[in-house]
Amino acid sequence: MTGQSITRHMCLGLLDRIVVFLLLVVLTFVLPRLMPGDALDLMLSSDMARSMSRAETDNLRQSMGLDATISTQFLTYVTNLAQGDLGRSIQHAAFVSDLIGRALPWTLLLVLAALPVYLGISVVIGIEAGREPHGKTDRAFTGVMTLLASVPPYSAAVFLLLGFAVLWPLFPASGAEPLFPSPDPLSRSLAIARHAVLPVLALSLHEIVRFYFLTRGEAVGLSGRPFVLNARARGIGGWRERVNYFGRNLLATLLARMTDSVAALFGAVIYIEIVFAYPGIGLLLYEAILSRDHVLLQGIVLTISALFLTVNWVLDAASANLAARG
């Protein structure tokens, strides 16, 4: 691909993702309104809602804009979104953007910490297994990874919680930091890192298997290529062989699969944050579902979608760039 074709590919990719996001905006507006009743009726049907008079209900419905026509509600909804206003959560008595702004950094901490962990482990052992197919190392690692493949992320989180927070309490069982954080920035950072260890491990286990088999398969193919055989005949081995002859040639393939990985991470983080009561976007989404807080639910879905589509576009552009370089 030439530089011009890469630019055209990036522009078309950006346009596609903008169209997808606009469709999601329409869906997040339409789907809740296809359910019986409206957002206020669902909220008042909850056991947490107190009894309200008809006048109070009418005033609340008017303040939420539910007394207007569908077209007017949609226009207001889109106008507010364009201004960065995701609405106000009645259940939390706070703006949705503020709630998401407090929760999203914790989720990003888990995801960004898990990326180097599972990529580093899976790529290293995948290359080690694939460079000598069907050897002892290959059989050992492949057997372990096959067992891990049968463990879903929520089960891995529960096992880690029971093993290292309950039976052998090395790490905290819940939360993102102590109830009373230390005023010292270093001590607080260490406490946050300690609380994140088990959730990050659980999240990493979810992706280690996928990238191990991907890396191993590519490394098996590379091990029979002439340039690798020639390098071995010249006595090149050790880390030089693994990094220069396997690692560099795997980079484009790994980057191309990162899009699926990011989507899987955001799906798995919901279960993991629930298990560890971690105050991220996944736990907030779960609470919004339980409390039938449609405004908060819409805001979370749109935020995650925008974040995922942006990351997807960046990775796609980087992958196309690497492919063009050969």
Short mmCIF file of C-alpha atoms in Angstrom, two decimals:
data_model
loop_
_atom_site.label_atom_id
_atom_site.label_comp_id
_atom_site.label_asym_id
_atom_site.label_seq_id
_atom_site.Cartn_x
_atom_site.Cartn_y
_atom_site.Cartn_z
CA MET A 1 0.00 0.00 0.00
CA THR A 2 1.25 3.46 -0.89
CA GLY A 3 1.05 6.47 1.41
CA GLN A 4 -1.98 7.77 -0.49
CA SER A 5 -3.83 4.47 -0.28
CA ILE A 6 -3.10 4.24 3.47
CA THR A 7 -4.54 7.74 3.98
CA ARG A 8 -7.62 6.80 1.94
CA HIS A 9 -7.99 3.57 3.96
CA MET A 10 -7.80 5.54 7.24
CA CYS A 11 -10.36 8.11 6.08
CA LEU A 12 -12.80 5.43 4.93
CA GLY A 13 -12.29 3.56 8.19
CA LEU A 14 -13.01 6.69 10.20
CA LEU A 15 -16.15 7.36 8.15
CA ASP A 16 -17.37 3.78 8.70
CA ARG A 17 -16.92 4.10 12.44
CA ILE A 18 -18.71 7.45 12.57
CA VAL A 19 -21.68 5.87 10.77
CA VAL A 20 -21.65 2.93 13.24
CA PHE A 21 -21.59 5.34 16.19
CA LEU A 22 -24.51 7.34 14.78
CA LEU A 23 -26.49 4.10 14.40
CA LEU A 24 -25.70 3.29 18.03
CA VAL A 25 -26.98 6.71 19.07
CA VAL A 26 -30.30 5.94 17.34
CA LEU A 27 -30.47 2.44 18.87
CA THR A 28 -29.76 3.64 22.41
CA PHE A 29 -32.65 6.07 22.01
CA VAL A 30 -35.12 3.69 20.34
CA LEU A 31 -34.62 0.40 22.21
CA PRO A 32 -35.58 1.62 25.73
CA ARG A 33 -38.73 3.18 24.26
CA LEU A 34 -39.82 -0.11 22.71
CA MET A 35 -40.27 -1.53 26.21
CA PRO A 36 -43.62 -1.23 28.00
CA GLY A 37 -43.98 2.04 29.88
CA ASP A 38 -41.17 4.60 30.01
CA ALA A 39 -38.00 5.17 32.01
CA LEU A 40 -39.96 6.77 34.86
CA ASP A 41 -42.45 3.89 35.09
CA LEU A 42 -39.58 1.41 35.28
CA MET A 43 -37.82 3.45 37.93
CA LEU A 44 -40.96 3.75 40.05
CA SER A 45 -41.60 0.00 39.79
CA SER A 46 -38.35 -0.65 41.65
CA ASP A 47 -38.53 -1.54 45.34
CA MET A 48 -36.08 1.29 46.02
CA ALA A 49 -38.51 3.95 44.81
CA ARG A 50 -40.80 5.56 47.37
CA SER A 51 -44.51 6.11 46.79
CA MET A 52 -45.18 9.31 44.88
CA SER A 53 -48.35 11.25 44.28
CA ARG A 54 -49.73 11.75 40.78
CA ALA A 55 -48.67 15.40 40.80
CA GLU A 56 -45.12 14.50 41.81
CA THR A 57 -44.97 11.85 39.09
CA ASP A 58 -46.22 14.29 36.45
CA ASN A 59 -43.69 16.93 37.51
CA LEU A 60 -40.85 14.39 37.39
CA ARG A 61 -41.98 13.12 33.98
CA GLN A 62 -42.02 16.69 32.70
CA SER A 63 -38.57 17.43 34.13
CA MET A 64 -37.24 14.29 32.40
CA GLY A 65 -38.77 15.41 29.11
CA LEU A 66 -40.94 12.28 28.82
CA ASP A 67 -44.14 14.26 28.22
CA ALA A 68 -42.87 15.51 24.82
CA THR A 69 -43.33 13.76 21.48
CA ILE A 70 -40.83 11.10 20.34
CA SER A 71 -39.39 13.40 17.67
CA THR A 72 -38.90 16.20 20.21
CA GLN A 73 -37.29 13.79 22.69
CA PHE A 74 -34.90 12.53 20.01
CA LEU A 75 -33.96 16.06 18.94
CA THR A 76 -33.28 17.00 22.56
CA TYR A 77 -31.31 13.78 23.07
CA VAL A 78 -29.07 14.39 20.02
CA THR A 79 -28.62 18.09 20.86
CA ASN A 80 -27.52 17.24 24.40
CA LEU A 81 -25.12 14.58 23.11
CA ALA A 82 -23.57 17.08 20.70
CA GLN A 83 -22.93 19.34 23.69
CA GLY A 84 -21.39 16.50 25.70
CA ASP A 85 -24.41 16.17 27.99
CA LEU A 86 -25.20 12.49 28.62
CA GLY A 87 -28.09 13.31 30.93
CA ARG A 88 -28.67 13.04 34.65
CA SER A 89 -29.08 9.84 36.63
CA ILE A 90 -32.08 10.04 38.95
CA GLN A 91 -30.94 7.00 40.93
CA HIS A 92 -27.51 8.49 41.67
CA ALA A 93 -28.69 12.12 41.71
CA ALA A 94 -25.67 13.03 39.57
CA PHE A 95 -24.74 13.77 35.99
CA VAL A 96 -23.96 10.67 33.94
CA SER A 97 -20.75 12.23 32.61
CA ASP A 98 -19.52 12.71 36.19
CA LEU A 99 -20.34 9.11 37.14
CA ILE A 100 -18.58 7.76 34.04
CA GLY A 101 -15.65 10.13 34.57
CA ARG A 102 -15.11 8.67 38.05
CA ALA A 103 -15.50 5.02 37.00
CA LEU A 104 -13.76 4.89 33.60
CA PRO A 105 -10.18 5.57 34.87
CA TRP A 106 -10.39 2.49 37.13
CA THR A 107 -11.44 0.30 34.21
CA LEU A 108 -8.74 1.74 31.97
CA LEU A 109 -6.21 1.02 34.72
CA LEU A 110 -7.16 -2.68 34.67
CA VAL A 111 -7.21 -2.92 30.86
CA LEU A 112 -3.92 -1.05 30.34
CA ALA A 113 -2.21 -3.05 33.09
CA ALA A 114 -3.49 -6.34 31.67
CA LEU A 115 -2.23 -5.62 28.12
CA PRO A 116 1.54 -5.95 28.79
CA VAL A 117 0.94 -8.87 31.16
CA TYR A 118 -0.92 -11.16 28.77
CA LEU A 119 0.94 -10.01 25.67
CA GLY A 120 4.33 -10.48 27.29
CA ILE A 121 3.56 -13.92 28.69
CA SER A 122 1.70 -15.30 25.67
CA VAL A 123 4.19 -14.03 23.08
CA VAL A 124 7.25 -15.29 24.97
CA ILE A 125 5.93 -18.78 25.64
CA GLY A 126 4.20 -18.92 22.23
CA ILE A 127 7.50 -18.26 20.44
CA GLU A 128 9.26 -20.72 22.74
CA ALA A 129 6.73 -23.44 21.91
CA GLY A 130 6.45 -22.68 18.19
CA ARG A 131 10.13 -22.47 17.36
CA GLU A 132 10.44 -26.21 18.13
CA PRO A 133 7.04 -27.73 17.22
CA HIS A 134 5.99 -30.90 19.06
CA GLY A 135 8.96 -30.73 21.41
CA LYS A 136 8.76 -31.03 25.20
CA THR A 137 8.31 -27.28 25.69
CA ASP A 138 5.57 -27.14 23.07
CA ARG A 139 3.67 -30.06 24.58
CA ALA A 140 3.92 -28.68 28.13
CA PHE A 141 2.79 -25.15 27.30
CA THR A 142 0.06 -26.27 24.91
CA GLY A 143 -1.34 -28.68 27.52
CA VAL A 144 -1.52 -25.95 30.17
CA MET A 145 -3.09 -23.46 27.76
CA THR A 146 -5.68 -26.00 26.64
CA LEU A 147 -6.77 -26.37 30.27
CA LEU A 148 -6.91 -22.60 30.78
CA ALA A 149 -9.02 -22.25 27.63
CA SER A 150 -11.89 -24.03 29.39
CA VAL A 151 -11.96 -21.53 32.30
CA PRO A 152 -14.27 -18.54 31.70
CA PRO A 153 -13.17 -15.12 33.03
CA TYR A 154 -15.68 -14.99 35.89
CA SER A 155 -14.58 -18.43 37.12
CA ALA A 156 -10.92 -17.38 36.99
CA ALA A 157 -11.81 -14.27 39.00
CA VAL A 158 -13.67 -16.33 41.62
CA PHE A 159 -10.78 -18.83 41.92
CA LEU A 160 -8.24 -16.04 42.34
CA LEU A 161 -10.47 -14.32 44.90
CA LEU A 162 -10.88 -17.50 46.96
CA GLY A 163 -7.24 -18.52 46.66
CA PHE A 164 -5.35 -15.27 47.21
CA ALA A 165 -7.81 -13.04 49.06
CA VAL A 166 -9.79 -15.45 51.27
CA LEU A 167 -7.90 -18.71 51.91
CA TRP A 168 -4.46 -17.13 51.55
CA PRO A 169 -5.09 -13.40 52.03
CA LEU A 170 -2.16 -11.88 50.16
CA PHE A 171 -4.25 -9.28 48.36
CA PRO A 172 -7.43 -7.29 49.12
CA ALA A 173 -10.71 -9.01 48.27
CA SER A 174 -12.54 -5.94 46.95
CA GLY A 175 -12.33 -2.28 46.08
CA ALA A 176 -9.75 -0.24 44.22
CA GLU A 177 -8.02 1.34 47.21
CA PRO A 178 -8.26 1.36 51.03
CA LEU A 179 -11.31 2.88 52.70
CA PHE A 180 -9.09 5.63 54.07
CA PRO A 181 -6.39 6.27 51.44
CA SER A 182 -2.97 7.44 52.54
CA PRO A 183 -2.21 11.13 51.92
CA ASP A 184 1.24 10.11 50.66
CA PRO A 185 1.07 9.71 46.82
CA LEU A 186 3.57 6.83 46.75
CA SER A 187 1.81 4.86 49.50
CA ARG A 188 -1.54 5.43 47.83
CA SER A 189 -0.18 4.32 44.45
CA LEU A 190 1.21 1.12 45.97
CA ALA A 191 -2.12 0.43 47.67
CA ILE A 192 -3.98 0.93 44.36
CA ALA A 193 -1.53 -1.40 42.61
CA ARG A 194 -2.04 -4.03 45.32
CA HIS A 195 -5.82 -3.87 44.92
CA ALA A 196 -5.46 -4.20 41.14
CA VAL A 197 -3.25 -7.33 41.14
CA LEU A 198 -6.00 -9.96 41.26
CA PRO A 199 -8.39 -8.22 38.82
CA VAL A 200 -5.51 -7.70 36.36
CA LEU A 201 -4.47 -11.36 36.63
CA ALA A 202 -8.06 -12.50 36.06
CA LEU A 203 -8.36 -10.20 33.05
CA SER A 204 -5.00 -11.35 31.66
CA LEU A 205 -5.88 -15.03 31.90
CA HIS A 206 -8.82 -14.34 29.62
CA GLU A 207 -6.52 -13.33 26.75
CA ILE A 208 -3.31 -15.27 27.38
CA VAL A 209 -4.74 -18.42 25.78
CA ARG A 210 -5.91 -16.64 22.61
CA PHE A 211 -2.56 -14.95 21.97
CA TYR A 212 -0.56 -18.03 22.93
CA PHE A 213 -2.17 -20.16 20.21
CA LEU A 214 -1.94 -17.27 17.74
CA THR A 215 1.77 -16.74 18.47
CA ARG A 216 2.54 -20.45 18.49
CA GLY A 217 0.83 -20.99 15.13
CA GLU A 218 2.72 -18.13 13.51
CA ALA A 219 6.01 -19.21 15.10
CA VAL A 220 5.57 -22.77 13.77
CA GLY A 221 5.23 -21.35 10.26
CA LEU A 222 8.23 -19.05 10.71
CA SER A 223 10.44 -21.86 12.07
CA GLY A 224 10.43 -23.51 8.64
CA ARG A 225 11.07 -20.35 6.62
CA PRO A 226 14.41 -20.13 4.75
CA PHE A 227 15.59 -16.96 6.51
CA VAL A 228 15.14 -18.60 9.93
CA LEU A 229 16.84 -21.83 8.84
CA ASN A 230 19.68 -19.79 7.36
CA ALA A 231 20.06 -17.79 10.58
CA ARG A 232 20.24 -20.97 12.65
CA ALA A 233 22.82 -22.44 10.25
CA ARG A 234 24.95 -19.31 10.86
CA GLY A 235 24.77 -19.92 14.61
CA ILE A 236 22.22 -17.21 15.44
CA GLY A 237 20.14 -18.21 18.44
CA GLY A 238 19.03 -17.09 21.88
CA TRP A 239 17.20 -13.80 22.29
CA ARG A 240 18.56 -12.48 19.00
CA GLU A 241 16.74 -15.20 17.09
CA ARG A 242 13.56 -14.87 19.15
CA VAL A 243 13.34 -11.08 18.91
CA ASN A 244 14.71 -10.31 15.42
CA TYR A 245 13.49 -13.35 13.49
CA PHE A 246 10.27 -14.27 15.32
CA GLY A 247 9.13 -11.24 17.32
CA ARG A 248 9.41 -8.64 14.55
CA ASN A 249 7.65 -10.85 12.02
CA LEU A 250 4.81 -11.48 14.48
CA LEU A 251 4.17 -7.80 15.22
CA ALA A 252 1.75 -7.11 12.34
CA THR A 253 -0.32 -10.24 13.06
CA LEU A 254 -0.54 -9.48 16.78
CA LEU A 255 -1.53 -5.87 16.13
CA ALA A 256 -4.25 -6.96 13.70
CA ARG A 257 -5.79 -9.18 16.41
CA MET A 258 -5.67 -6.50 19.09
CA THR A 259 -9.04 -5.11 17.97
CA ASP A 260 -10.81 -8.33 18.97
CA SER A 261 -8.76 -8.43 22.15
CA VAL A 262 -9.79 -4.93 23.27
CA ALA A 263 -13.46 -5.80 22.71
CA ALA A 264 -13.04 -9.04 24.67
CA LEU A 265 -11.31 -7.19 27.52
CA PHE A 266 -14.16 -4.71 27.91
CA GLY A 267 -16.61 -7.63 27.89
CA ALA A 268 -14.66 -9.60 30.50
CA VAL A 269 -13.99 -6.61 32.75
CA ILE A 270 -17.71 -6.41 33.61
CA TYR A 271 -17.64 -9.85 35.27
CA ILE A 272 -14.30 -9.20 36.95
CA GLU A 273 -15.34 -5.85 38.43
CA ILE A 274 -18.51 -7.43 39.79
CA VAL A 275 -16.56 -10.27 41.46
CA PHE A 276 -13.99 -7.93 43.02
CA ALA A 277 -16.45 -5.05 43.64
CA TYR A 278 -14.05 -2.90 41.65
CA PRO A 279 -15.50 0.61 41.07
CA GLY A 280 -15.05 0.69 37.31
CA ILE A 281 -17.35 1.12 34.34
CA GLY A 282 -18.35 -2.56 34.40
CA LEU A 283 -19.67 -2.39 37.96
CA LEU A 284 -21.42 0.90 37.16
CA LEU A 285 -23.07 -0.75 34.14
CA TYR A 286 -24.22 -3.67 36.30
CA GLU A 287 -25.72 -1.28 38.87
CA ALA A 288 -27.47 0.66 36.10
CA ILE A 289 -29.08 -2.55 34.83
CA LEU A 290 -30.22 -3.58 38.32
CA SER A 291 -31.67 -0.16 39.10
CA ARG A 292 -33.19 0.20 35.60
CA ASP A 293 -31.34 3.50 35.17
CA HIS A 294 -31.74 3.86 31.39
CA VAL A 295 -30.10 7.28 31.21
CA LEU A 296 -26.94 5.97 32.87
CA LEU A 297 -27.08 2.79 30.79
CA GLN A 298 -27.29 4.79 27.55
CA GLY A 299 -24.36 6.97 28.58
CA ILE A 300 -22.16 3.99 29.45
CA VAL A 301 -22.97 2.15 26.21
CA LEU A 302 -22.19 5.23 24.09
CA THR A 303 -18.98 5.97 25.99
CA ILE A 304 -17.67 2.40 25.67
CA SER A 305 -18.70 2.30 22.01
CA ALA A 306 -16.92 5.58 21.22
CA LEU A 307 -13.80 4.41 23.06
CA PHE A 308 -13.79 1.02 21.36
CA LEU A 309 -14.38 2.45 17.86
CA THR A 310 -11.55 4.94 18.36
CA VAL A 311 -9.11 2.25 19.52
CA ASN A 312 -10.30 0.00 16.69
CA TRP A 313 -9.56 2.73 14.13
CA VAL A 314 -6.09 3.47 15.56
CA LEU A 315 -5.11 -0.22 15.59
CA ASP A 316 -6.46 -0.71 12.08
CA ALA A 317 -4.40 2.23 10.83
CA ALA A 318 -1.26 0.98 12.60
CA SER A 319 -1.76 -2.51 11.18
CA ALA A 320 -2.14 -1.13 7.64
CA ASN A 321 1.03 0.91 8.14
CA LEU A 322 3.01 -2.15 9.20
CA ALA A 323 1.61 -4.21 6.33
CA ALA A 324 2.67 -1.50 3.86
CA ARG A 325 6.23 -1.64 5.18
CA GLY A 326 6.30 -5.42 4.65
#
